[in-house]
PDB file of C-alpha atoms and ligand atoms in Angstrom:
ATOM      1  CA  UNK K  10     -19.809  20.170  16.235  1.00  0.00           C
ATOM      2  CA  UNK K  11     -19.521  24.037  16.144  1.00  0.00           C
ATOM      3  CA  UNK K  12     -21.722  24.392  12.593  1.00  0.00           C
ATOM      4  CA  UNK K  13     -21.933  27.657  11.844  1.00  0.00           C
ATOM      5  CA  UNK K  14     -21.955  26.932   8.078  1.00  0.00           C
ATOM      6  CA  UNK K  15     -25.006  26.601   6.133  1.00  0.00           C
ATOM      7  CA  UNK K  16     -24.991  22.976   4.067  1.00  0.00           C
ATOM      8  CA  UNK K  17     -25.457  22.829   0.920  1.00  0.00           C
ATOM      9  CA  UNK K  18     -25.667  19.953  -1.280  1.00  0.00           C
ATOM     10  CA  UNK K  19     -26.091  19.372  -5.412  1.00  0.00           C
ATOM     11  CA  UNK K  20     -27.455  16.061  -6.465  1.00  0.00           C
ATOM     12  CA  UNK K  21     -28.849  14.846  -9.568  1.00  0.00           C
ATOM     13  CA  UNK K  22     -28.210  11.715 -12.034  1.00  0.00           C
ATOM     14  CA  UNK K  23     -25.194  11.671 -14.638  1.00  0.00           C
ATOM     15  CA  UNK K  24     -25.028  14.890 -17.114  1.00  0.00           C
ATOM     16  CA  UNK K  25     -27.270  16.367 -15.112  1.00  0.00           C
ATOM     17  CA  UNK K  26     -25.050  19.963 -14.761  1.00  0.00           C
ATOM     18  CA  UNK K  27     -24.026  19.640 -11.686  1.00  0.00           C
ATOM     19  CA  UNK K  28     -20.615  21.248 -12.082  1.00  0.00           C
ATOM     20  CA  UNK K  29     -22.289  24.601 -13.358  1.00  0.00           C
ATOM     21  CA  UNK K  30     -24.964  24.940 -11.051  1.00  0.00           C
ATOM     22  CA  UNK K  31     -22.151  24.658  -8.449  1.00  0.00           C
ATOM     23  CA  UNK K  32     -19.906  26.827  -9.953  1.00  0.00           C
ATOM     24  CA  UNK K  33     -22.781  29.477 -10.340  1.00  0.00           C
ATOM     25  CA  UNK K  34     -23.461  29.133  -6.341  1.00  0.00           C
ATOM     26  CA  UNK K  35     -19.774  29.961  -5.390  1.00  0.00           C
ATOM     27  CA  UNK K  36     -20.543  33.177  -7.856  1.00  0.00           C
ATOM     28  CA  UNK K  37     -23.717  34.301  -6.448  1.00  0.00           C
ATOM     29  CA  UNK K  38     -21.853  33.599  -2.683  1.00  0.00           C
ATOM     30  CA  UNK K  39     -18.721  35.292  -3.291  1.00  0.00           C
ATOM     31  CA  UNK K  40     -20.546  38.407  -4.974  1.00  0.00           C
ATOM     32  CA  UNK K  41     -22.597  39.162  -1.240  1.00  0.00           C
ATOM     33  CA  UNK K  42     -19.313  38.585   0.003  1.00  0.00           C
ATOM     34  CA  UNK K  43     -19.913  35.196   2.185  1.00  0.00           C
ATOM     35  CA  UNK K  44     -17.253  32.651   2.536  1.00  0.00           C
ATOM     36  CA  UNK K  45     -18.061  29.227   1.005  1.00  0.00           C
ATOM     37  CA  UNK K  46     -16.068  25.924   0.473  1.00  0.00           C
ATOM     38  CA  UNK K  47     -16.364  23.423  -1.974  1.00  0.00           C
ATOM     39  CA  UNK K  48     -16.513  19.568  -1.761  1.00  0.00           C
ATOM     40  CA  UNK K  49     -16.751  16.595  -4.134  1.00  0.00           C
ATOM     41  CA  UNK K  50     -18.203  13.049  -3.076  1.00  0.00           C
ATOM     42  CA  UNK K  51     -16.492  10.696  -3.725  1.00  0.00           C
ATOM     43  CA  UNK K  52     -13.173  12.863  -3.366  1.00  0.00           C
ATOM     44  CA  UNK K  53     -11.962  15.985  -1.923  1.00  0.00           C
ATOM     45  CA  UNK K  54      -9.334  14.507   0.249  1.00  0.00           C
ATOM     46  CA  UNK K  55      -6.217  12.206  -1.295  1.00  0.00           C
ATOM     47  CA  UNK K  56      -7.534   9.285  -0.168  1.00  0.00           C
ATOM     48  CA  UNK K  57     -10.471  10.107  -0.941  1.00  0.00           C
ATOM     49  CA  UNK K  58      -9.939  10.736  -4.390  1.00  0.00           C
ATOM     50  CA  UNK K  59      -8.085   7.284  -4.258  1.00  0.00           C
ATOM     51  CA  UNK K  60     -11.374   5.399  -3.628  1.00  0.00           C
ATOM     52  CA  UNK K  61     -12.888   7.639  -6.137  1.00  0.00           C
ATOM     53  CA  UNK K  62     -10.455   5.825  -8.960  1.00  0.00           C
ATOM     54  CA  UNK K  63     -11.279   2.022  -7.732  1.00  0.00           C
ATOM     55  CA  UNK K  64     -15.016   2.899  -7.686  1.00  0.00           C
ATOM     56  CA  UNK K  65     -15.249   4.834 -10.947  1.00  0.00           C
ATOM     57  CA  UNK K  66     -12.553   2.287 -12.814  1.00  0.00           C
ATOM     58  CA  UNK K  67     -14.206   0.654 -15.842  1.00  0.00           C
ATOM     59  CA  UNK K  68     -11.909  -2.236 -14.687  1.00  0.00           C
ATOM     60  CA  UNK K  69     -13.583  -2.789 -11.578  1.00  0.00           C
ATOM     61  CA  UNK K  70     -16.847  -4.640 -13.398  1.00  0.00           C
ATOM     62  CA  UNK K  71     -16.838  -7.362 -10.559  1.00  0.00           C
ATOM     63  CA  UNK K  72     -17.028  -4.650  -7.773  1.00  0.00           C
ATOM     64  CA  UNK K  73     -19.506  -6.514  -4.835  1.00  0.00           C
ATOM     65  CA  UNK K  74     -22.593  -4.125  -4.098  1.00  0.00           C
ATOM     66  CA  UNK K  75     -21.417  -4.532  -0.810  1.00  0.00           C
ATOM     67  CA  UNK K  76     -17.880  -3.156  -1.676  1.00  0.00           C
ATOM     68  CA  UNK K  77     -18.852  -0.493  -3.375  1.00  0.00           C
ATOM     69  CA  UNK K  78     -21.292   0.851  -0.026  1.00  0.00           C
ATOM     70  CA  UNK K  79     -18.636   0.460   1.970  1.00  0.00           C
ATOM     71  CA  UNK K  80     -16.137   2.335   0.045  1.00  0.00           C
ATOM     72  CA  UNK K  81     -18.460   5.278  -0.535  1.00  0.00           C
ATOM     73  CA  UNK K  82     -18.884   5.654   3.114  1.00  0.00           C
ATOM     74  CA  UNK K  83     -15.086   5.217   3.452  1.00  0.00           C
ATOM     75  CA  UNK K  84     -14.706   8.415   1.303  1.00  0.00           C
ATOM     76  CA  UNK K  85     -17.436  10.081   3.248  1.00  0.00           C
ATOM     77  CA  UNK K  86     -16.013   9.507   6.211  1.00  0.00           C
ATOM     78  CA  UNK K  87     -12.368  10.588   5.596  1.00  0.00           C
ATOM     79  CA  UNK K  88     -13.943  13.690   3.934  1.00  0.00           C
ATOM     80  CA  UNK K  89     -16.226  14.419   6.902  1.00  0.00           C
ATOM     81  CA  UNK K  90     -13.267  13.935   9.608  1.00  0.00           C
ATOM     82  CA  UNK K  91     -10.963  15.656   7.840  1.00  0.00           C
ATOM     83  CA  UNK K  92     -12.351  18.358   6.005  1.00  0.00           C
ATOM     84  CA  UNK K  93     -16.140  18.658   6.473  1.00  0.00           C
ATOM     85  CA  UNK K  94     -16.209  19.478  10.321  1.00  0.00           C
ATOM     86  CA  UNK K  95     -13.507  22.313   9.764  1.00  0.00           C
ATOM     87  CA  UNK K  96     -15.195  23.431   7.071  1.00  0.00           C
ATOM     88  CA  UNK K  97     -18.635  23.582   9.270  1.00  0.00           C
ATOM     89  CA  UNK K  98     -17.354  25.911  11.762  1.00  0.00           C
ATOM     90  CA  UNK K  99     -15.157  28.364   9.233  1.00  0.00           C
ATOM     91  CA  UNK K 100     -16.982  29.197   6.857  1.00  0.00           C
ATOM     92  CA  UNK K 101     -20.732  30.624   6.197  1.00  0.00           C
ATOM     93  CA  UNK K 102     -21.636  28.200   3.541  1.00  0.00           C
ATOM     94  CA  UNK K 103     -20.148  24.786   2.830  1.00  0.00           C
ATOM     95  CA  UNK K 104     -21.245  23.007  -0.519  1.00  0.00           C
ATOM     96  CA  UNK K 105     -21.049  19.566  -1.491  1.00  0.00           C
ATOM     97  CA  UNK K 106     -21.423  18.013  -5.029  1.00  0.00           C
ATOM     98  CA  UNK K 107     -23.182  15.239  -3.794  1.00  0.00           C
ATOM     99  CA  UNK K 108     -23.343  13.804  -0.400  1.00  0.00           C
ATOM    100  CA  UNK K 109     -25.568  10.818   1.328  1.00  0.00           C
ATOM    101  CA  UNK K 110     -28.563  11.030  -0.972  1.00  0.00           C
ATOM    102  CA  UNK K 111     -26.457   9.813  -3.752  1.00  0.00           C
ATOM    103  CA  UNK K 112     -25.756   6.804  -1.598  1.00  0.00           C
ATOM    104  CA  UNK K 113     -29.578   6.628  -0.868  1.00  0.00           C
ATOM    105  CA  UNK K 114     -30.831   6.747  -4.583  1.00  0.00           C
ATOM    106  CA  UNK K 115     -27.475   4.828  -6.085  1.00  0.00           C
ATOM    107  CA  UNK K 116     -26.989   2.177  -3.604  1.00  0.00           C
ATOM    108  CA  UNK K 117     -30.136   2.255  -1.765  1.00  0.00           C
ATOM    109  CA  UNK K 118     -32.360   2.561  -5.080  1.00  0.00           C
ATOM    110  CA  UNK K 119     -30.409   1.559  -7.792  1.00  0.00           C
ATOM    111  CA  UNK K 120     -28.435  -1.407  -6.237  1.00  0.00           C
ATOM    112  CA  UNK K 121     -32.026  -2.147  -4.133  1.00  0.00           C
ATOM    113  CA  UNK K 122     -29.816  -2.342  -1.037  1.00  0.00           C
ATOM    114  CA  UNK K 123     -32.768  -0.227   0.851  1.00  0.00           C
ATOM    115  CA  UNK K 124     -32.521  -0.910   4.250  1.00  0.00           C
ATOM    116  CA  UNK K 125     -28.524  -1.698   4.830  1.00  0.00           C
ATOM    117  CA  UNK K 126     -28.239   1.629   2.955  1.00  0.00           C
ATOM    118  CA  UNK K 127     -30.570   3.676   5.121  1.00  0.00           C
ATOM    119  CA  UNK K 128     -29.386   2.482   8.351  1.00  0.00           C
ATOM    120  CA  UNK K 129     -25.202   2.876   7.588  1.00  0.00           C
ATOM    121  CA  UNK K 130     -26.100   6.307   5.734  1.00  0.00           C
ATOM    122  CA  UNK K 131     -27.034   7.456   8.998  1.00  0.00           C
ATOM    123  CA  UNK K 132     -24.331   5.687  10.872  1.00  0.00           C
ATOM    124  CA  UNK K 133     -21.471   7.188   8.648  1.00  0.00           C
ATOM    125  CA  UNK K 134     -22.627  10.592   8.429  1.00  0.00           C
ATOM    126  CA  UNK K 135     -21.686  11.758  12.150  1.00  0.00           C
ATOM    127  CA  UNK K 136     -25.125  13.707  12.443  1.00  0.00           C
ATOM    128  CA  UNK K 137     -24.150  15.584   9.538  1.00  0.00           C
ATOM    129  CA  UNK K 138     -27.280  16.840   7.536  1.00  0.00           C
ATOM    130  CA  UNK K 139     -27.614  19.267   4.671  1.00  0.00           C
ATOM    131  CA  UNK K 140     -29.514  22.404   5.229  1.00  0.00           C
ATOM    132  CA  UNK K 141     -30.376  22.958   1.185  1.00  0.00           C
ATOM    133  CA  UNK K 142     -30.088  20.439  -1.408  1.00  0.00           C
ATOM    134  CA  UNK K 143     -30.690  21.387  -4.950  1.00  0.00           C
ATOM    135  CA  UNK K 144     -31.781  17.900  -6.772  1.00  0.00           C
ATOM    136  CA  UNK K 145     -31.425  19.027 -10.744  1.00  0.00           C
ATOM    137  CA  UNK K 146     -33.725  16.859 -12.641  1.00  0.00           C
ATOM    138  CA  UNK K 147     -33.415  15.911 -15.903  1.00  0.00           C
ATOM    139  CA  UNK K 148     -34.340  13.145 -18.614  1.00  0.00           C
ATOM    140  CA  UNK K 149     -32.078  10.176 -18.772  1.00  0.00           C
ATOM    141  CA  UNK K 150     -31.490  10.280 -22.006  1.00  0.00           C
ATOM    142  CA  UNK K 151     -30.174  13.875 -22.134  1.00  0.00           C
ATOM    143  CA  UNK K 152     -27.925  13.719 -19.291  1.00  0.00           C
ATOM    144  CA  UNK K 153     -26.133  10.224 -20.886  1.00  0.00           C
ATOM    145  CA  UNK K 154     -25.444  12.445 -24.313  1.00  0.00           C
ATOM    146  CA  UNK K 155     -23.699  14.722 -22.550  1.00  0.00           C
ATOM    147  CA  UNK K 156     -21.484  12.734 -21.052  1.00  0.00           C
ATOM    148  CA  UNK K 157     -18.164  11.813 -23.261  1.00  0.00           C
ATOM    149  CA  UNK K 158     -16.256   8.990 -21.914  1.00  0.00           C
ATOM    150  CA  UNK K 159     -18.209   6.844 -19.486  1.00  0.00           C
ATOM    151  CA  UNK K 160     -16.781   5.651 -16.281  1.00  0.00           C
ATOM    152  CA  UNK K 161     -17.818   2.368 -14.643  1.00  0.00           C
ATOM    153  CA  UNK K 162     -21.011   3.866 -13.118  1.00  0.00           C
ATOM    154  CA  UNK K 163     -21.830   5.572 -16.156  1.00  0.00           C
ATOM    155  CA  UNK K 164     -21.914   2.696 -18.174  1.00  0.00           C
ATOM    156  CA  UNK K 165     -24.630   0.901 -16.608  1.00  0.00           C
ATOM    157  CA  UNK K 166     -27.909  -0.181 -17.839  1.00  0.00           C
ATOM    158  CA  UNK K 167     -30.498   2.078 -19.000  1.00  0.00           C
ATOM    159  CA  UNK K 168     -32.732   1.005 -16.727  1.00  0.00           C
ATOM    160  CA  UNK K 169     -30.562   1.411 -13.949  1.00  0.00           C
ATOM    161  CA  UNK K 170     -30.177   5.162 -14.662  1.00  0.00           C
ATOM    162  CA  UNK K 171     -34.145   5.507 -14.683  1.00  0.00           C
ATOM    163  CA  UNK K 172     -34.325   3.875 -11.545  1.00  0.00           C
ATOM    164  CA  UNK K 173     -31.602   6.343 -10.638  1.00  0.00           C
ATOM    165  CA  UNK K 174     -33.831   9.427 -11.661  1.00  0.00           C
ATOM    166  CA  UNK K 175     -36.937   7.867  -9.813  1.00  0.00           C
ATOM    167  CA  UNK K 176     -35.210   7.461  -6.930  1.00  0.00           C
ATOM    168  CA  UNK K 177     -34.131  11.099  -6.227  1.00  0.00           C
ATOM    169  CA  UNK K 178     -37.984  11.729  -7.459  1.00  0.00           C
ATOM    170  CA  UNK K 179     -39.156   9.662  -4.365  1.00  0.00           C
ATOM    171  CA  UNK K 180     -36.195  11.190  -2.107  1.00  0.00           C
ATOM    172  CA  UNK K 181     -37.737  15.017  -3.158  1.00  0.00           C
ATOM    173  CA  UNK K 182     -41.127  13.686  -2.059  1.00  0.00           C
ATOM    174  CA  UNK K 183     -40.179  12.428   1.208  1.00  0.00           C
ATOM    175  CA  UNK K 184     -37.731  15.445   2.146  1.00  0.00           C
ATOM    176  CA  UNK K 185     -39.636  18.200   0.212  1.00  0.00           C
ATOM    177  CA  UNK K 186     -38.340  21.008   2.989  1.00  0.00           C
ATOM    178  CA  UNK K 187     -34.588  20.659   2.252  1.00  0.00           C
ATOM    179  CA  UNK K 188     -34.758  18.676  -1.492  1.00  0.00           C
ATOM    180  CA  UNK K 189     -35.389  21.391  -3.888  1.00  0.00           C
ATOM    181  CA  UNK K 190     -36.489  19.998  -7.392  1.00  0.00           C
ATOM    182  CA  UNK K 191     -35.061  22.431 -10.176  1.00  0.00           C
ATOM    183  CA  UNK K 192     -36.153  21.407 -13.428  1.00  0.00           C
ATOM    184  CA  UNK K 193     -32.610  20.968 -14.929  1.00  0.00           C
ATOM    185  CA  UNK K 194     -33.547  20.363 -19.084  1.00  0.00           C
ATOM    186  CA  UNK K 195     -33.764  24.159 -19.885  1.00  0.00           C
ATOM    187  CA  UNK K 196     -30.824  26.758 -20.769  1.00  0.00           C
ATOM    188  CA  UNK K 197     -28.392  27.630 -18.001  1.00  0.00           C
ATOM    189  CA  UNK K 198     -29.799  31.018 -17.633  1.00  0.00           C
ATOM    190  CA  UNK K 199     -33.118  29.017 -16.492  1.00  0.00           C
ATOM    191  CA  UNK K 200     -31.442  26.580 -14.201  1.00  0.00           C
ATOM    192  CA  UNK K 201     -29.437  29.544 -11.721  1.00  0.00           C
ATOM    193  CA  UNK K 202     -32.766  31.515 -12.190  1.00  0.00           C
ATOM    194  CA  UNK K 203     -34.545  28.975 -10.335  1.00  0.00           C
ATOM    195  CA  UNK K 204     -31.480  28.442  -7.806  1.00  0.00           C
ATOM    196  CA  UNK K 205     -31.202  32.075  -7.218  1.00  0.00           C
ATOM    197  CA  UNK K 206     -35.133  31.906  -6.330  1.00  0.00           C
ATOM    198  CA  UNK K 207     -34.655  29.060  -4.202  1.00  0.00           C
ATOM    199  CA  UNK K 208     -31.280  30.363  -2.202  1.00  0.00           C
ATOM    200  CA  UNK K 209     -32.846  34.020  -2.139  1.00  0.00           C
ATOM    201  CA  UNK K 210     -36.092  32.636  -0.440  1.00  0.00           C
ATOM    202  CA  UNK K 211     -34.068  30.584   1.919  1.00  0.00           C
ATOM    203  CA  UNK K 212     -31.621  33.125   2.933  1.00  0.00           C
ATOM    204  CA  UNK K 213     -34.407  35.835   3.706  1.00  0.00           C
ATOM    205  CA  UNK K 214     -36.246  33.113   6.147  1.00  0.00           C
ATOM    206  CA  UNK K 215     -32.696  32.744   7.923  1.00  0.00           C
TER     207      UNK K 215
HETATM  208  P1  TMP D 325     -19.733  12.444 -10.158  1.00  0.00           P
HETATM  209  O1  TMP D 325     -19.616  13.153  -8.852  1.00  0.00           O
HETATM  210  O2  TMP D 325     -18.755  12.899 -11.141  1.00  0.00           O
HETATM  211  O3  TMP D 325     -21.132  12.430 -10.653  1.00  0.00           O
HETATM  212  O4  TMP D 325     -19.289  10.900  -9.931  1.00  0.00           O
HETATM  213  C1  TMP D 325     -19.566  10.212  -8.809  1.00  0.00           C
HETATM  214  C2  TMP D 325     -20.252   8.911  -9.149  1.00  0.00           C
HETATM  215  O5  TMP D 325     -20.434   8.157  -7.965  1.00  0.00           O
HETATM  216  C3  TMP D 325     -21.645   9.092  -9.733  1.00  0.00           C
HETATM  217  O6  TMP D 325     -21.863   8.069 -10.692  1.00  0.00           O
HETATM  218  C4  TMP D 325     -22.559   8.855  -8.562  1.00  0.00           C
HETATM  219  C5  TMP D 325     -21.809   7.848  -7.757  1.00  0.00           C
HETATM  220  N1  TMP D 325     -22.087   7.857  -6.313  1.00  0.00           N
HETATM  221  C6  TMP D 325     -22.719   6.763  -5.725  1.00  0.00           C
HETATM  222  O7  TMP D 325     -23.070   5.799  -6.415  1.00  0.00           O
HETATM  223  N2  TMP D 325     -22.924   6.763  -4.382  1.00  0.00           N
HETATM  224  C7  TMP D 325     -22.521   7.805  -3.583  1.00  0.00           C
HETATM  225  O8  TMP D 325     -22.721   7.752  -2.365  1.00  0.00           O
HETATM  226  C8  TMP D 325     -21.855   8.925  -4.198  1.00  0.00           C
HETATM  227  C9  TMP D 325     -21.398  10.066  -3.356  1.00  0.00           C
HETATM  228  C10 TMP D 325     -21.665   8.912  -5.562  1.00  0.00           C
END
């Protein structure tokens, strides 16, 4: 792959402000004048965002663990051969709200499908690897009452989404280079304060 793009990925547990934080990032890009691209996992291509309906479908209740791996990987895949590689060699940054570590803490953690999860992660991720990933943290509690109509992922246990939060804790631990922790429960102007420090820093060591 021709990557000339520098990957950057959002992660964090439901209500956690994703959306802004990203939003903020194409801001602070655009405004030094670099180029960046935007993704969504699951989604960003029409099939894509096809999956993203069966696996977010309150319907789907009786969706097998195993189904529900294999279909995020299906989106990743389609998004990575059809958009993501492009993406790697056009543009200077390419940013992704979320990308394997959500399969990692969801599926991996939450699901306690570990090891299957590790090993097709890798597989179905065509040595793709983010340079920067911002991991907002934030209680449980307060990212569920921000939500307003829950989707099937959503609506799980309690318990689930703690294991959830955990997870990504552990993840930040093991990867503490490229997982950046940004303490997520303050006001906005806090939160791209401490993404501005973080992107700053890691742009000046480029
Ligand atoms: P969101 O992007 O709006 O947060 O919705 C995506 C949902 O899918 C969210 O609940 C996290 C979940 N998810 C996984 O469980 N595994 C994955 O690999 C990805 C990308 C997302």
């Amino acid at each position: 792959m021709n990557k000339k793009a520098v990957f950057i990925t959002v992660e964090g547990i439901e209500g956690s402000g994703k959306s802004s934080v990203i939003a903020f990032l194409e801001r602070f890009l655009k405004n030094k004048r670099f180029k960046a691209a935007v993704f969504r996992e699951p989604g960003s291509t029409a099939v894509g965002e096809k999956i993203r309906d069966i696996l977010l479908d309150n319907g789907n209740k009786n969706l097998s663990s195993y189904t529900e791996l294999l279909l995020y990987l299906a989106a990743r895949t389609q998004l990575i051969e059809e958009k993501l590689i492009r993406a790697m060699s056009k543009y200077d940054f390419v940013i992704c709200d979320r990308f394997f570590d959500s399969t990692l803490v969801y599926q991996g953690y939450g699901l306690g499908m570990g090891r299957v999860v590790e090993q097709a992660v890798k597989m179905f991720s065509f040595g793709l690897t983010p340079d920067l990933t911002f991991l907002l943290d934030t209680p449980v509690s307060k990212g569920l009452k921000r939500i307003k109509s829950k989707d099937r992922i959503e609506m799980k246990s309690l318990r689930f989404h703690r294991k959830l939060r955990a997870g990504y804790r552990r993840l930040s631990i093991k990867y503490p280079r490229r997982i950046k922790v940004i303490n997520a429960r303050g006001n906005l102007g806090s939160i791209f304060k401490q993404v501005e420090g973080i992107l700053g820093d890691y742009l000046s060591a480029l």
